[in-house]
Amino acid sequence: MNDSRFNSLIPPQPEVLIDIARLLKAENPDLTHIATLIKSDVALYSVVLKSINSPYYGLRVSVTSIEHAISLLGLDQIYNLVRLTILRNTLKKTGRMERFWDTAKDVSQLSLSVARKLRLHLNKDDIYTLGMLHDCGLPLMIQAFSGFREFLQSSPGFNVTELAKQERDSFGFSHYQVGARMAERWNLPQHVADAIRLQPQLDDVLADKVDTDEKTRHLLAVLALAQDISSEYRYYWRIQSAQQLEQLQPALRFLSTTDYDYLTLKERLIEEMA
């Protein structure tokens, strides 16, 4: 792997995020200073407030200030939201990729629904973040390599393991590696970064053949089901083949979910999204 080329793909964190992270390390973080930093970027401020008032957070009151949001959600959750918002805005600068972000949003929402329906005790922010950023290396690869978009268009039938291999052979590294490195550089939880990196090794991860933690395994299993539902819900009347269902067996076994229960859940979620 060409480390210098690899590292050059990762955009640096903006100063506002670095400053907030520094303030959070203090024994008694200065809430007023943190709120002022967020409000100093008008676009960021408006997007954060809009997100806080979305159904995702389920707040019963309308939040009109960052100070109010911090009092309701806490500093850690506000920092996670700010970081994800800035990261998404940074990646969007790589070009027009509306379908990419539509898919990411679908997968993140479906991941939350799958975890909730299966009554999994996972961190909600981790689930949503992985759903949004599981393929975040793609826009960075498209920006870095002029032929990468055409490469993707010529390889729609690859599974993730084969895709990662073809990417490494053609470009020196895979978009999963790039996405994981970005997650680490931007100080996302290590288990989220590991989940991004280990997607091509899903079966081995869930079979405990790869050294990682249970959070990563659960996140990957949920992601696999969410991606399957996302890839098919627009084609609701297409019959799923046994081979496709067979590919999900490692995730279903890991989550102690039967084929029947999963297909019932899948049908219900597709109906909700229609």
Tab-separated table of C-alpha atoms in Angstrom:
chain	number	residue	atom	x	y	z
A	1	MET	CA	0.000	0.000	0.000
A	2	ASN	CA	1.216	3.495	-0.864
A	3	ASP	CA	0.877	5.065	2.594
A	4	SER	CA	1.481	8.641	1.457
A	5	ARG	CA	-1.185	8.405	-1.260
A	6	PHE	CA	-3.509	6.587	1.125
A	7	ASN	CA	-3.160	9.207	3.863
A	8	SER	CA	-3.518	12.074	1.393
A	9	LEU	CA	-7.090	10.966	0.679
A	10	ILE	CA	-8.232	11.740	4.236
A	11	PRO	CA	-9.504	15.319	4.688
A	12	PRO	CA	-8.341	17.023	7.890
A	13	GLN	CA	-10.728	17.929	10.674
A	14	PRO	CA	-11.782	21.591	10.582
A	15	GLU	CA	-10.608	23.845	13.392
A	16	VAL	CA	-14.062	24.148	14.962
A	17	LEU	CA	-14.203	20.387	15.551
A	18	ILE	CA	-10.661	20.281	16.925
A	19	ASP	CA	-11.478	23.162	19.282
A	20	ILE	CA	-14.667	21.497	20.548
A	21	ALA	CA	-12.830	18.212	21.142
A	22	ARG	CA	-10.136	20.084	23.082
A	23	LEU	CA	-12.718	21.840	25.259
A	24	LEU	CA	-14.481	18.547	25.989
A	25	LYS	CA	-11.287	17.151	27.514
A	26	ALA	CA	-11.409	19.751	30.297
A	27	GLU	CA	-12.567	18.641	33.732
A	28	ASN	CA	-15.401	21.179	33.545
A	29	PRO	CA	-16.050	21.953	29.860
A	30	ASP	CA	-17.022	25.531	29.078
A	31	LEU	CA	-20.549	25.070	27.701
A	32	THR	CA	-20.860	28.697	26.633
A	33	HIS	CA	-17.618	28.544	24.647
A	34	ILE	CA	-18.677	25.296	22.947
A	35	ALA	CA	-22.059	26.760	22.011
A	36	THR	CA	-20.353	29.884	20.660
A	37	LEU	CA	-18.054	27.788	18.463
A	38	ILE	CA	-21.006	25.935	16.951
A	39	LYS	CA	-22.944	29.157	16.372
A	40	SER	CA	-19.928	30.775	14.697
A	41	ASP	CA	-20.652	28.631	11.624
A	42	VAL	CA	-24.150	29.676	10.568
A	43	ALA	CA	-24.636	26.762	8.158
A	44	LEU	CA	-23.486	24.227	10.761
A	45	TYR	CA	-25.658	25.849	13.435
A	46	SER	CA	-28.810	25.653	11.310
A	47	VAL	CA	-28.223	22.037	10.256
A	48	VAL	CA	-27.531	20.953	13.841
A	49	LEU	CA	-30.717	22.599	15.128
A	50	LYS	CA	-32.729	21.046	12.300
A	51	SER	CA	-31.307	17.611	13.129
A	52	ILE	CA	-31.990	17.998	16.846
A	53	ASN	CA	-35.647	18.734	16.104
A	54	SER	CA	-35.990	15.700	13.812
A	55	PRO	CA	-37.878	12.525	14.834
A	56	TYR	CA	-34.522	10.781	15.386
A	57	TYR	CA	-34.107	12.440	18.793
A	58	GLY	CA	-37.777	12.202	19.725
A	59	LEU	CA	-37.797	15.387	21.795
A	60	ARG	CA	-41.185	16.589	22.995
A	61	VAL	CA	-40.200	20.248	22.888
A	62	SER	CA	-38.889	22.410	20.072
A	63	VAL	CA	-35.202	23.236	20.517
A	64	THR	CA	-34.274	26.747	19.429
A	65	SER	CA	-30.730	27.106	20.762
A	66	ILE	CA	-27.552	25.066	21.108
A	67	GLU	CA	-27.530	25.786	24.842
A	68	HIS	CA	-30.990	24.244	25.154
A	69	ALA	CA	-29.896	21.251	23.081
A	70	ILE	CA	-26.867	20.665	25.311
A	71	SER	CA	-29.051	20.758	28.425
A	72	LEU	CA	-31.410	18.150	26.929
A	73	LEU	CA	-28.994	15.810	25.146
A	74	GLY	CA	-25.658	16.333	26.855
A	75	LEU	CA	-22.307	17.378	25.447
A	76	ASP	CA	-21.263	13.984	24.093
A	77	GLN	CA	-24.353	13.584	21.934
A	78	ILE	CA	-24.121	17.154	20.642
A	79	TYR	CA	-20.450	16.599	19.780
A	80	ASN	CA	-21.336	13.381	17.915
A	81	LEU	CA	-24.006	15.250	15.954
A	82	VAL	CA	-21.693	18.162	15.114
A	83	ARG	CA	-18.917	15.798	14.019
A	84	LEU	CA	-21.222	13.746	11.789
A	85	THR	CA	-22.719	16.914	10.273
A	86	ILE	CA	-19.291	18.371	9.453
A	87	LEU	CA	-18.049	15.038	8.126
A	88	ARG	CA	-21.028	14.701	5.789
A	89	ASN	CA	-20.586	18.277	4.565
A	90	THR	CA	-16.891	17.597	3.949
A	91	LEU	CA	-17.630	14.474	1.923
A	92	LYS	CA	-20.318	16.256	-0.081
A	93	LYS	CA	-17.642	18.605	-1.399
A	94	THR	CA	-16.217	15.694	-3.406
A	95	GLY	CA	-19.009	16.041	-5.969
A	96	ARG	CA	-22.659	15.376	-6.719
A	97	MET	CA	-23.578	12.042	-5.145
A	98	GLU	CA	-27.253	12.380	-4.272
A	99	ARG	CA	-27.978	8.661	-4.721
A	100	PHE	CA	-25.061	7.800	-2.454
A	101	TRP	CA	-26.437	9.939	0.381
A	102	ASP	CA	-30.010	8.763	-0.222
A	103	THR	CA	-28.803	5.179	0.185
A	104	ALA	CA	-26.764	6.056	3.277
A	105	LYS	CA	-29.816	7.668	4.858
A	106	ASP	CA	-31.954	4.624	4.037
A	107	VAL	CA	-29.393	2.245	5.537
A	108	SER	CA	-28.973	4.317	8.697
A	109	GLN	CA	-32.730	4.503	9.311
A	110	LEU	CA	-33.187	0.806	8.545
A	111	SER	CA	-30.302	-0.088	10.863
A	112	LEU	CA	-32.047	1.751	13.690
A	113	SER	CA	-35.323	-0.013	12.889
A	114	VAL	CA	-33.703	-3.464	12.736
A	115	ALA	CA	-31.940	-2.936	16.066
A	116	ARG	CA	-35.143	-1.681	17.673
A	117	LYS	CA	-37.342	-4.492	16.299
A	118	LEU	CA	-34.824	-7.134	17.399
A	119	ARG	CA	-34.499	-5.428	20.801
A	120	LEU	CA	-30.745	-5.101	20.568
A	121	HIS	CA	-29.065	-3.004	23.226
A	122	LEU	CA	-26.734	-1.034	20.978
A	123	ASN	CA	-25.756	2.614	21.080
A	124	LYS	CA	-28.176	4.505	18.851
A	125	ASP	CA	-25.544	6.989	17.659
A	126	ASP	CA	-23.146	4.168	16.707
A	127	ILE	CA	-25.847	2.445	14.648
A	128	TYR	CA	-26.816	5.643	12.844
A	129	THR	CA	-23.216	6.732	12.245
A	130	LEU	CA	-22.210	3.387	10.741
A	131	GLY	CA	-25.306	3.406	8.545
A	132	MET	CA	-24.429	6.860	7.233
A	133	LEU	CA	-20.680	6.289	6.844
A	134	HIS	CA	-20.259	2.584	6.043
A	135	ASP	CA	-19.255	3.504	2.474
A	136	CYS	CA	-17.758	6.927	3.217
A	137	GLY	CA	-14.541	5.893	1.472
A	138	LEU	CA	-16.326	5.869	-1.900
A	139	PRO	CA	-16.529	9.645	-2.467
A	140	LEU	CA	-12.899	9.984	-1.370
A	141	MET	CA	-11.809	7.325	-3.882
A	142	ILE	CA	-13.884	8.967	-6.627
A	143	GLN	CA	-12.200	12.280	-5.885
A	144	ALA	CA	-8.709	10.755	-5.823
A	145	PHE	CA	-8.876	8.450	-8.870
A	146	SER	CA	-10.268	9.619	-12.203
A	147	GLY	CA	-11.195	6.071	-13.213
A	148	PHE	CA	-12.816	4.961	-9.972
A	149	ARG	CA	-16.390	5.911	-10.875
A	150	GLU	CA	-16.139	3.929	-14.117
A	151	PHE	CA	-14.616	1.036	-12.160
A	152	LEU	CA	-17.681	0.955	-9.885
A	153	GLN	CA	-20.073	1.127	-12.818
A	154	SER	CA	-18.361	-1.853	-14.435
A	155	SER	CA	-18.516	-4.005	-11.302
A	156	PRO	CA	-22.118	-3.977	-10.033
A	157	GLY	CA	-22.170	-7.738	-9.467
A	158	PHE	CA	-19.238	-7.917	-7.045
A	159	ASN	CA	-19.921	-8.883	-3.463
A	160	VAL	CA	-18.093	-6.762	-0.899
A	161	THR	CA	-15.237	-9.249	-0.488
A	162	GLU	CA	-14.565	-9.372	-4.224
A	163	LEU	CA	-15.057	-5.616	-4.574
A	164	ALA	CA	-12.471	-4.918	-1.865
A	165	LYS	CA	-9.996	-7.263	-3.581
A	166	GLN	CA	-10.545	-5.657	-6.980
A	167	GLU	CA	-10.108	-2.194	-5.462
A	168	ARG	CA	-6.835	-3.204	-3.806
A	169	ASP	CA	-5.575	-4.761	-7.039
A	170	SER	CA	-6.522	-1.718	-9.131
A	171	PHE	CA	-5.886	1.201	-6.769
A	172	GLY	CA	-3.677	-0.122	-3.966
A	173	PHE	CA	-6.318	-0.078	-1.217
A	174	SER	CA	-10.065	-0.431	-0.784
A	175	HIS	CA	-12.659	2.200	0.015
A	176	TYR	CA	-13.371	0.273	3.228
A	177	GLN	CA	-9.794	0.900	4.371
A	178	VAL	CA	-10.044	4.566	3.402
A	179	GLY	CA	-13.361	4.987	5.212
A	180	ALA	CA	-12.031	3.335	8.365
A	181	ARG	CA	-8.931	5.529	8.382
A	182	MET	CA	-11.102	8.625	8.042
A	183	ALA	CA	-13.278	7.449	10.941
A	184	GLU	CA	-10.159	7.025	13.080
A	185	ARG	CA	-8.685	10.380	12.063
A	186	TRP	CA	-11.964	12.084	12.941
A	187	ASN	CA	-12.023	10.326	16.331
A	188	LEU	CA	-15.122	8.223	15.788
A	189	PRO	CA	-15.451	5.264	18.186
A	190	GLN	CA	-12.944	2.551	17.309
A	191	HIS	CA	-15.656	-0.099	16.998
A	192	VAL	CA	-17.373	2.027	14.325
A	193	ALA	CA	-14.097	2.427	12.410
A	194	ASP	CA	-13.453	-1.317	12.735
A	195	ALA	CA	-16.946	-2.096	11.434
A	196	ILE	CA	-16.308	0.047	8.344
A	197	ARG	CA	-12.979	-1.701	7.700
A	198	LEU	CA	-14.191	-5.248	8.333
A	199	GLN	CA	-17.232	-5.281	6.033
A	200	PRO	CA	-15.426	-7.460	3.441
A	201	GLN	CA	-14.704	-10.006	6.206
A	202	LEU	CA	-18.239	-10.137	7.577
A	203	ASP	CA	-18.591	-13.929	7.689
A	204	ASP	CA	-15.251	-14.431	9.446
A	205	VAL	CA	-15.973	-11.593	11.882
A	206	LEU	CA	-19.323	-13.085	12.884
A	207	ALA	CA	-17.760	-16.553	13.163
A	208	ASP	CA	-15.241	-15.106	15.656
A	209	LYS	CA	-12.331	-15.772	13.284
A	210	VAL	CA	-11.264	-12.112	13.360
A	211	ASP	CA	-10.044	-10.405	16.516
A	212	THR	CA	-12.562	-7.651	17.245
A	213	ASP	CA	-15.099	-6.778	19.932
A	214	GLU	CA	-18.781	-7.635	20.315
A	215	LYS	CA	-19.915	-4.088	19.541
A	216	THR	CA	-18.292	-4.320	16.121
A	217	ARG	CA	-19.848	-7.726	15.444
A	218	HIS	CA	-23.329	-6.571	16.391
A	219	LEU	CA	-23.019	-3.393	14.330
A	220	LEU	CA	-21.897	-5.371	11.276
A	221	ALA	CA	-24.705	-7.918	11.618
A	222	VAL	CA	-27.322	-5.160	11.835
A	223	LEU	CA	-25.729	-3.323	8.908
A	224	ALA	CA	-25.865	-6.460	6.746
A	225	LEU	CA	-29.621	-6.809	7.262
A	226	ALA	CA	-30.240	-3.091	6.724
A	227	GLN	CA	-28.274	-3.130	3.463
A	228	ASP	CA	-30.246	-6.135	2.243
A	229	ILE	CA	-33.571	-4.422	2.939
A	230	SER	CA	-32.383	-1.143	1.428
A	231	SER	CA	-31.260	-2.859	-1.779
A	232	GLU	CA	-34.687	-4.397	-2.336
A	233	TYR	CA	-37.388	-2.191	-0.884
A	234	ARG	CA	-37.827	-0.251	-4.124
A	235	TYR	CA	-38.435	-3.596	-5.838
A	236	TYR	CA	-40.927	-4.908	-3.362
A	237	TRP	CA	-42.505	-7.526	-5.594
A	238	ARG	CA	-39.235	-9.184	-6.560
A	239	ILE	CA	-38.943	-12.648	-5.028
A	240	GLN	CA	-35.806	-13.142	-2.964
A	241	SER	CA	-33.820	-16.194	-3.988
A	242	ALA	CA	-32.611	-18.808	-1.528
A	243	GLN	CA	-29.024	-17.950	-2.411
A	244	GLN	CA	-29.499	-14.340	-1.345
A	245	LEU	CA	-31.055	-15.430	1.929
A	246	GLU	CA	-28.240	-17.922	2.390
A	247	GLN	CA	-25.723	-15.086	2.246
A	248	LEU	CA	-27.409	-13.525	5.276
A	249	GLN	CA	-27.186	-16.661	7.413
A	250	PRO	CA	-24.065	-15.580	9.358
A	251	ALA	CA	-25.798	-12.347	10.399
A	252	LEU	CA	-29.093	-14.094	11.178
A	253	ARG	CA	-27.378	-16.761	13.270
A	254	PHE	CA	-25.343	-14.164	15.130
A	255	LEU	CA	-28.501	-12.191	15.949
A	256	SER	CA	-30.425	-15.391	16.815
A	257	THR	CA	-33.051	-14.592	14.184
A	258	THR	CA	-34.837	-17.200	12.071
A	259	ASP	CA	-35.373	-16.874	8.331
A	260	TYR	CA	-39.113	-16.521	8.887
A	261	ASP	CA	-38.731	-13.799	11.513
A	262	TYR	CA	-36.308	-11.872	9.334
A	263	LEU	CA	-38.469	-12.066	6.210
A	264	THR	CA	-41.468	-10.938	8.263
A	265	LEU	CA	-39.443	-8.036	9.647
A	266	LYS	CA	-38.175	-7.187	6.184
A	267	GLU	CA	-41.679	-7.124	4.719
A	268	ARG	CA	-42.903	-4.899	7.542
A	269	LEU	CA	-40.050	-2.411	7.138
A	270	ILE	CA	-40.486	-2.289	3.368
A	271	GLU	CA	-44.156	-1.458	3.876
A	272	GLU	CA	-43.220	1.303	6.317
A	273	MET	CA	-40.766	2.819	3.836
A	274	ALA	CA	-43.066	2.606	0.815
